[in-house]
mmCIF file of C-alpha atoms in Angstrom:
data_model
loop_
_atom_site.group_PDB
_atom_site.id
_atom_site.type_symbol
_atom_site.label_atom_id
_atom_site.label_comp_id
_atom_site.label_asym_id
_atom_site.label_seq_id
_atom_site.Cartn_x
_atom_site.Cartn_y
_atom_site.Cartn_z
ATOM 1 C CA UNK A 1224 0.000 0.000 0.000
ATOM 2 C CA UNK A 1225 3.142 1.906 0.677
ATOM 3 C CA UNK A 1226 4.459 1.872 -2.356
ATOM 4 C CA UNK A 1227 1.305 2.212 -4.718
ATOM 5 C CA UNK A 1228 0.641 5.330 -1.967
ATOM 6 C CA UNK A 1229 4.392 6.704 -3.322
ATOM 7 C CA UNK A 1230 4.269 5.665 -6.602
ATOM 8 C CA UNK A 1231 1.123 7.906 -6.939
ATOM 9 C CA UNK A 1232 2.823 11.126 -5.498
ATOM 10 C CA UNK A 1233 5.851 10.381 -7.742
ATOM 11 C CA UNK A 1234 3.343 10.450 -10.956
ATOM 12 C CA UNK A 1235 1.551 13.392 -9.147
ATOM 13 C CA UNK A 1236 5.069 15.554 -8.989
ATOM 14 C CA UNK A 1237 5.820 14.470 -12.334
ATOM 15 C CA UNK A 1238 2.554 15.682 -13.896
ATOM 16 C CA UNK A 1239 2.573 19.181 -11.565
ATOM 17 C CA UNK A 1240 6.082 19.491 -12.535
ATOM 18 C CA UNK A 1241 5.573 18.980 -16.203
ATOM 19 C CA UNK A 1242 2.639 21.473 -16.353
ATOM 20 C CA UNK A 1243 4.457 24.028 -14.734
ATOM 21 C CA UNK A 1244 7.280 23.830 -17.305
ATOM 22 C CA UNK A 1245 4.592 24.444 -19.630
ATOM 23 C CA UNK A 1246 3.548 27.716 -18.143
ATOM 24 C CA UNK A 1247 7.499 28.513 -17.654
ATOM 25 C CA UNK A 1248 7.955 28.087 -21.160
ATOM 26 C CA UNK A 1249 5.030 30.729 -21.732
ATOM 27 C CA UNK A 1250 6.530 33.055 -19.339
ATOM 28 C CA UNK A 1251 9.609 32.338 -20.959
ATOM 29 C CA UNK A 1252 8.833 33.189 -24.641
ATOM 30 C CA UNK A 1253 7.243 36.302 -23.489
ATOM 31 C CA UNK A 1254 10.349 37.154 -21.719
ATOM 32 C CA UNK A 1255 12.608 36.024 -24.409
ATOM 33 C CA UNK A 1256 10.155 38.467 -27.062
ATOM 34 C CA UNK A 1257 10.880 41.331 -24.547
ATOM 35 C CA UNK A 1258 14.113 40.865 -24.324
ATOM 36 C CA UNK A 1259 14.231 40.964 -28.109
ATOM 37 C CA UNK A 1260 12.320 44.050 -28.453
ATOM 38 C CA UNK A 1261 14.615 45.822 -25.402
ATOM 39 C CA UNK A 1262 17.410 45.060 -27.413
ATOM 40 C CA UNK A 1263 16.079 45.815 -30.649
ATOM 41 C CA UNK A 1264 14.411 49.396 -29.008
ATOM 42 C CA UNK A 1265 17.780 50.374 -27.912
ATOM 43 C CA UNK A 1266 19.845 50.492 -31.114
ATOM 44 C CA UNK A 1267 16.718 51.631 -33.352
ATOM 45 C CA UNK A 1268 15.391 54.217 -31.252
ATOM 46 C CA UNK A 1269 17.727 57.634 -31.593
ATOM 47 C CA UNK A 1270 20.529 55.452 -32.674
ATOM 48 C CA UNK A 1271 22.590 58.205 -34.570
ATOM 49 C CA UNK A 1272 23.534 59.294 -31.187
ATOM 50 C CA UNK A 1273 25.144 55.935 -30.597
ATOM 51 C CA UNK A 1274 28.094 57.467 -33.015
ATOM 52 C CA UNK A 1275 28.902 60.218 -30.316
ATOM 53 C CA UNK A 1276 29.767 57.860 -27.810
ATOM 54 C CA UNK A 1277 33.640 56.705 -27.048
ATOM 55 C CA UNK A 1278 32.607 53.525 -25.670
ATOM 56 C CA UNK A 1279 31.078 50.367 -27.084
ATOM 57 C CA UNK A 1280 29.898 48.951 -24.062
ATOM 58 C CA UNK A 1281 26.050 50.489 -24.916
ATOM 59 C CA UNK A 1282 26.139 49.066 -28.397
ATOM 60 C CA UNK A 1283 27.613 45.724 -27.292
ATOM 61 C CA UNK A 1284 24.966 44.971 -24.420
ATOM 62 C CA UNK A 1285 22.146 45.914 -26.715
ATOM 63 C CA UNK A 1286 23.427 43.207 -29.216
ATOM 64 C CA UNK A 1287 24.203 40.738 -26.468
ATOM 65 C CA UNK A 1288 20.312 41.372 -25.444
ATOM 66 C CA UNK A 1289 19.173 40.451 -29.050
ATOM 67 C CA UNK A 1290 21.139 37.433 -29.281
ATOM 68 C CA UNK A 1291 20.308 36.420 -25.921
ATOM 69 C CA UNK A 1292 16.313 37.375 -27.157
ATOM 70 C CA UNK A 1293 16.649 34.903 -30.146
ATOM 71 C CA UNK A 1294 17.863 32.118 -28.241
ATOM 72 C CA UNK A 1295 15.314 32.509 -26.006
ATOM 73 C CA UNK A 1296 12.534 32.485 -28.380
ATOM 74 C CA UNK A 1297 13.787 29.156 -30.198
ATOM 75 C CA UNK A 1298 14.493 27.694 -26.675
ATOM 76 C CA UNK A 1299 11.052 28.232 -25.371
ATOM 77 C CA UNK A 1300 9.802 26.266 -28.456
ATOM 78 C CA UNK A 1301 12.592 23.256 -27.630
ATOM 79 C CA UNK A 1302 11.474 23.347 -24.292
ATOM 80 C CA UNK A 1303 7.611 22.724 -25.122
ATOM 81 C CA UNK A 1304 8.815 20.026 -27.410
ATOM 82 C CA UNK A 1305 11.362 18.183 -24.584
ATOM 83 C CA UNK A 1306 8.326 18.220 -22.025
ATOM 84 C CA UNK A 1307 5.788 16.664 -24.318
ATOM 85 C CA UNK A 1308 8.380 14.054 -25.190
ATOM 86 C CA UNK A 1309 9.217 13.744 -21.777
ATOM 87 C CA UNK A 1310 12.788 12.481 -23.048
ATOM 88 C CA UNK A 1311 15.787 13.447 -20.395
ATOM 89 C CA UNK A 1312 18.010 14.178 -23.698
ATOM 90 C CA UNK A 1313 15.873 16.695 -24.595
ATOM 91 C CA UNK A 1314 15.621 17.974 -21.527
ATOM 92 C CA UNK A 1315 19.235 17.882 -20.261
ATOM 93 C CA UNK A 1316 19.914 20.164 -23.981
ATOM 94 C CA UNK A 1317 17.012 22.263 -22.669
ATOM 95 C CA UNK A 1318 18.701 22.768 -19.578
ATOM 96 C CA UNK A 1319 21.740 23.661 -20.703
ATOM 97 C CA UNK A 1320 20.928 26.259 -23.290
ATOM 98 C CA UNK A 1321 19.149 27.816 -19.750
ATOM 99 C CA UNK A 1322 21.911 27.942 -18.406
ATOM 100 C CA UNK A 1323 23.704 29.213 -21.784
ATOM 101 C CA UNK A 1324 21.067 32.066 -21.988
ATOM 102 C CA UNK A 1325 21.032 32.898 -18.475
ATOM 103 C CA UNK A 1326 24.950 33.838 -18.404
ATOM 104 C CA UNK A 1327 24.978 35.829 -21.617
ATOM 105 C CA UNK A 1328 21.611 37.673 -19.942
ATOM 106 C CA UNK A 1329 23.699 38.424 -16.820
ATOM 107 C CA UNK A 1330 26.591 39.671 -18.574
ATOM 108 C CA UNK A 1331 24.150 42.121 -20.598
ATOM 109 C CA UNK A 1332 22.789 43.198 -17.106
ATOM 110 C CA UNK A 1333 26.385 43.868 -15.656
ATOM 111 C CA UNK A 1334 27.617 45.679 -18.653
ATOM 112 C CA UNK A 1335 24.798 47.911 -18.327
ATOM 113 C CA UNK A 1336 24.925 48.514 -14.827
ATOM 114 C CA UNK A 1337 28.644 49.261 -15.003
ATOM 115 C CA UNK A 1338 28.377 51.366 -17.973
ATOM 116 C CA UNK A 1339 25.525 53.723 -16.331
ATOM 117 C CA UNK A 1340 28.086 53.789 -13.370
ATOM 118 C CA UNK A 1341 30.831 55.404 -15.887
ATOM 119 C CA UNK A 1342 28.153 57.243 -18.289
ATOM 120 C CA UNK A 1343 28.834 60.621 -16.783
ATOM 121 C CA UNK A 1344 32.119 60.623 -16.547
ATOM 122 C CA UNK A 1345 33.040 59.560 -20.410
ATOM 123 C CA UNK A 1346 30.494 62.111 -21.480
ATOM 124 C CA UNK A 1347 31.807 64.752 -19.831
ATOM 125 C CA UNK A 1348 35.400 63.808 -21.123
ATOM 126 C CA UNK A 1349 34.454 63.235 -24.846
ATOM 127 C CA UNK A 1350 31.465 64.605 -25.873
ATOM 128 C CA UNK A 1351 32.501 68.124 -26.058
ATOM 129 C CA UNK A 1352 35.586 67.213 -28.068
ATOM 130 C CA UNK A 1353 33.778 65.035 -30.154
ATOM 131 C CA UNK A 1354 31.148 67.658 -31.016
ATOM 132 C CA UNK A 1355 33.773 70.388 -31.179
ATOM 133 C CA UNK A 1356 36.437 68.507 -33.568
ATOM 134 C CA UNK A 1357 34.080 66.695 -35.855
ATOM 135 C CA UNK A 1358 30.935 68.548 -36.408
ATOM 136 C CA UNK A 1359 30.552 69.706 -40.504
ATOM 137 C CA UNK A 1360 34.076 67.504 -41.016
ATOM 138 C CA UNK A 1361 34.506 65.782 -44.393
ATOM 139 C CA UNK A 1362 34.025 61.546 -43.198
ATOM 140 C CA UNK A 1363 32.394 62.845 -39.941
ATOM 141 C CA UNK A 1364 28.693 62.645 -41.762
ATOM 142 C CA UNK A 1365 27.187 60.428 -39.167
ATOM 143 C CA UNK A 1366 28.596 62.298 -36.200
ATOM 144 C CA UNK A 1367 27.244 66.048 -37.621
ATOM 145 C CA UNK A 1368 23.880 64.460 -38.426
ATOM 146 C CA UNK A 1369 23.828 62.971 -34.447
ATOM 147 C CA UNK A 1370 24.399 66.134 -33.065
ATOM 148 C CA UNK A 1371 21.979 67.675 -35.580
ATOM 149 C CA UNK A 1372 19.560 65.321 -34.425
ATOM 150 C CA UNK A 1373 20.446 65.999 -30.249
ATOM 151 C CA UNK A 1374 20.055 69.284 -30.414
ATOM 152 C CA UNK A 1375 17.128 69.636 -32.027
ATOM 153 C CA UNK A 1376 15.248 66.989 -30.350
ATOM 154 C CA UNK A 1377 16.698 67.550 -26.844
ATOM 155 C CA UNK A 1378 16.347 71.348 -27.371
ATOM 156 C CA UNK A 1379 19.855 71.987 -26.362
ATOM 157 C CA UNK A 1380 22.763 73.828 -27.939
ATOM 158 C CA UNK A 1381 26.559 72.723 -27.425
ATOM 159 C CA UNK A 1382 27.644 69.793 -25.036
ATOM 160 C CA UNK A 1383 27.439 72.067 -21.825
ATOM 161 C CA UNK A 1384 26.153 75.236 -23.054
ATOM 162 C CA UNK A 1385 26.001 77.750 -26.679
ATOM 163 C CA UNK A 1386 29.743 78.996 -25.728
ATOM 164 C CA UNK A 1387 31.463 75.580 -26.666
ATOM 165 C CA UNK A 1388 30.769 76.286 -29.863
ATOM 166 C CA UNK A 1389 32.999 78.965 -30.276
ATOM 167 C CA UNK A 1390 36.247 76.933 -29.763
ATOM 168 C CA UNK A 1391 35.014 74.393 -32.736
ATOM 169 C CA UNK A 1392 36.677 73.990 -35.749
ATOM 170 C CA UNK A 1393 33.152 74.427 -37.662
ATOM 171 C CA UNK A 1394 32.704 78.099 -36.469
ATOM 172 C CA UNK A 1395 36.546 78.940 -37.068
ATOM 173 C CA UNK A 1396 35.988 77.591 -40.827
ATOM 174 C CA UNK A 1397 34.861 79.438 -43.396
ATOM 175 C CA UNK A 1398 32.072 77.070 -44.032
ATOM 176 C CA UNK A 1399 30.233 78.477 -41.178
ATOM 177 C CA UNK A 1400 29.591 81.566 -42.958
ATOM 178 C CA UNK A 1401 29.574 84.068 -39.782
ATOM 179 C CA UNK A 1402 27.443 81.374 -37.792
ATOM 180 C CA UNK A 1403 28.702 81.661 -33.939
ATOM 181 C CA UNK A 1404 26.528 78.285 -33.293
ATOM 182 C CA UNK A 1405 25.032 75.706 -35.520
ATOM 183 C CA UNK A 1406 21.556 75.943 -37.181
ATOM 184 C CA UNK A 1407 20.235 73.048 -35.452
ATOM 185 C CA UNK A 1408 21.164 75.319 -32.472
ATOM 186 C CA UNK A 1409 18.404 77.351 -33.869
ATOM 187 C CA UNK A 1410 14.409 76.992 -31.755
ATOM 188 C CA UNK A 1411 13.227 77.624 -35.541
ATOM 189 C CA UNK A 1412 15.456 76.271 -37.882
ATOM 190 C CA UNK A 1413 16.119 78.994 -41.142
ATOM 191 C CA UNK A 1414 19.278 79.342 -43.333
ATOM 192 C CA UNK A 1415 21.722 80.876 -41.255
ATOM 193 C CA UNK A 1416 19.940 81.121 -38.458
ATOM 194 C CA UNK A 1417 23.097 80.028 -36.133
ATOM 195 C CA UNK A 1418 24.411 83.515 -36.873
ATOM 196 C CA UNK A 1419 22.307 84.561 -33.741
ATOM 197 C CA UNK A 1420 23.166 83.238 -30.794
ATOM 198 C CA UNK A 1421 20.347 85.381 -28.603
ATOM 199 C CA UNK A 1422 18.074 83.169 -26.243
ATOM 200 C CA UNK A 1423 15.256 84.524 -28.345
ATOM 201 C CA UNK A 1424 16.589 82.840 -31.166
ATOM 202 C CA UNK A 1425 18.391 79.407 -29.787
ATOM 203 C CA UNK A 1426 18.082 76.922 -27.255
ATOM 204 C CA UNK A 1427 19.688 77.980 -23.871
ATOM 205 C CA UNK A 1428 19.050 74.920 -21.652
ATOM 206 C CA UNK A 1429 21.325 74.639 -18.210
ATOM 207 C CA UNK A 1430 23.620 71.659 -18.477
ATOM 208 C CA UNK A 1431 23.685 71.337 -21.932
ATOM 209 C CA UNK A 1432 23.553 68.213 -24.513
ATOM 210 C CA UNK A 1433 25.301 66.614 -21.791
ATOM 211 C CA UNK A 1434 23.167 66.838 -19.258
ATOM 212 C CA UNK A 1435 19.932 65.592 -21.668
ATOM 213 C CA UNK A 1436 21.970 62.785 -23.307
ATOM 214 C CA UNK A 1437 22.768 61.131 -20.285
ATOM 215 C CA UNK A 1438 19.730 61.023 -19.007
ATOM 216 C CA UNK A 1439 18.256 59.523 -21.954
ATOM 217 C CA UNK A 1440 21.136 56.865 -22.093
ATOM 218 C CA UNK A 1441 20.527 56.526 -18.142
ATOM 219 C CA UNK A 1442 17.042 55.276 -18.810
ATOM 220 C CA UNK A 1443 18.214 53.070 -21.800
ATOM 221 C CA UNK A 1444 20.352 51.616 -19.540
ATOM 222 C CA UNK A 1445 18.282 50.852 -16.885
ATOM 223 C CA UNK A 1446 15.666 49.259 -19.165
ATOM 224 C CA UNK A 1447 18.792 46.676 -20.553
ATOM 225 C CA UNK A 1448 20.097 45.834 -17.241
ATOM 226 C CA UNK A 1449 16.547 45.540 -15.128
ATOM 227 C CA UNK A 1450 15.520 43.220 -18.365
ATOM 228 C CA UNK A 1451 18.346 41.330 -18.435
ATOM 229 C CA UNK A 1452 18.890 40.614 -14.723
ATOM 230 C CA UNK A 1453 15.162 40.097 -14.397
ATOM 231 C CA UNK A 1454 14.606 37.284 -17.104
ATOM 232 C CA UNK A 1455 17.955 36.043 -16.228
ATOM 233 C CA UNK A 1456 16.580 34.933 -12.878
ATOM 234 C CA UNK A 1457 12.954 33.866 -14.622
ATOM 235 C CA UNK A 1458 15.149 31.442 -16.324
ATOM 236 C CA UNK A 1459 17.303 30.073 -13.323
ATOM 237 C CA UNK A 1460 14.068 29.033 -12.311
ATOM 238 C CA UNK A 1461 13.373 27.249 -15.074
ATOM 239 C CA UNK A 1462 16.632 25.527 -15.109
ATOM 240 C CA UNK A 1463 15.617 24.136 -11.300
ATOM 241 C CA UNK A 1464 12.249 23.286 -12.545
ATOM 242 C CA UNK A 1465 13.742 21.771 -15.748
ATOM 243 C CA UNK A 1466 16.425 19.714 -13.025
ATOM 244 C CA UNK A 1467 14.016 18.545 -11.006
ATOM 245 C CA UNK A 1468 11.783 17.400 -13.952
ATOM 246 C CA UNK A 1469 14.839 15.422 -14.833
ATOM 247 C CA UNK A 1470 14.984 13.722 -11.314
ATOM 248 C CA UNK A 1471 11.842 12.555 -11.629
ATOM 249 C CA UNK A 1472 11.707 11.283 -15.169
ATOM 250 C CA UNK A 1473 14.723 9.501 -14.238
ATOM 251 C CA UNK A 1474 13.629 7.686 -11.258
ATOM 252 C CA UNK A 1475 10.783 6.298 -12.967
ATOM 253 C CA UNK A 1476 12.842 5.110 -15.709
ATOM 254 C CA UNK A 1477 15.080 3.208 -12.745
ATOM 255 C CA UNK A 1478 11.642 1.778 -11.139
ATOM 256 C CA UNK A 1479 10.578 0.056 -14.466
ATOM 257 C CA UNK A 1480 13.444 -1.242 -15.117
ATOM 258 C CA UNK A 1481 13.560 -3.372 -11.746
#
């Protein structure tokens, strides 16, 4: 009676267990799809500004996020597939590829979480010069059309304030013709309206570019490593779920055979 009495609880684990995979794997997917779509949000939305940074660490965890999203998505539908089966091959790949998934997930989360740490500090270093040495250069298309594109959308005019502008090789060349600041400096953009550099006419915001970019990056960042750390743990779950499952499938195996 004993053993009938334990034989039923073991089948009774196995079946909770398996169903519970089942809605992991759901949770999973969706994860995996946000994940995706973090990753995909962060280099798509305002990317040109991704040119005036000196470090790769934002681009890199964004990719590492989309990778990590993919795998997730086809690893949701292997999981499904091993749990039907109910084979512990399938399950011990499944498994592993959670485990897989779950590192590259934390690393995304650290590297964003140490980047935001350092954000201020290499903006404040590099954007000026960046802005200030490459803005209107032949080759530097991408970077001109990024800060373009900040200063019009972030209302702001030179990294800290209108004055770096001055000290820029685009106003000391004759290109400039007489502008003291850009005309995406401008609150109404006109030919030559950077000649100007009254509040009246351009944007005079306290802190600068600086100031507005890293805030924006600040809450990129945030969404990465809160996403990544946050699945990554959904996941770790799974793998102990996906263990257990394992356990059990392999006990029973061991019973019929004696």
């Amino acid at each position: 009676m004993t053993a009938v009495y334990k034989d039923d609880q073991e089948d009774w684990l196995t079946v909770c267990l398996k169903y519970l995979l089942f809605v992991f794997n759901f949770l999973f997917w969706v994860g995996g799809a946000a994940v995706l779509g973090v990753g995909i949000w962060t280099l798509v939305e305002k990317s040109d500004y991704l040119s005036l940074l000196a470090s790769s660490t934002f681009v890199v965890s964004a990719y590492i996020l989309i990778l990590a999203g993919g795998l997730v998505v086809v690893t949701g539908f292997l999981g499904c597939c091993a749990v039907i089966r109910e084979q512990r091959s399938c399950l011990s790949t499944y498994f592993f590829c959670l485990l897989l998934i779950f590192l590259i997930e934390l690393v995304a989360g650290v590297l964003a979480y140490v980047y935001y740490q350092r954000l201020s500090e290499e903006l404040k270093q590099n954007l000026n010069q960046t802005m200030a040495d490459n803005y209107a250069q032949p080759g530097r298309e991408a970077i001109t059309l990024a800060v373009d594109r900040l200063q019009q959308d972030f209302k702001c005019c030179g990294s800290n304030n209108s004055r770096d502008w001055t000290a820029s090789a685009y106003v000391s060349s004759e290109q400039a013709g007489g502008r003291v600041v850009p005309d995406s400096c401008c609150k109404t953009i006109t030919p030559r309206c950077g000649r100007r550099d009254h509040p009246s006419n351009i944007y005079k915001v306290e802190g600068g570019c600086i100031t507005k970019l890293e805030q924006f990056l600040a809450d990129h960042l945030l969404v990465i490593g809160s996403v990544g750390i946050g699945v990554a743990c959904l996941q770790l779950a799974g793998a102990v779920l996906t263990a257990c499952f394992i356990y059990l499938l392999y006990k029973e195996e061991e019973e019929e055979e004696d």
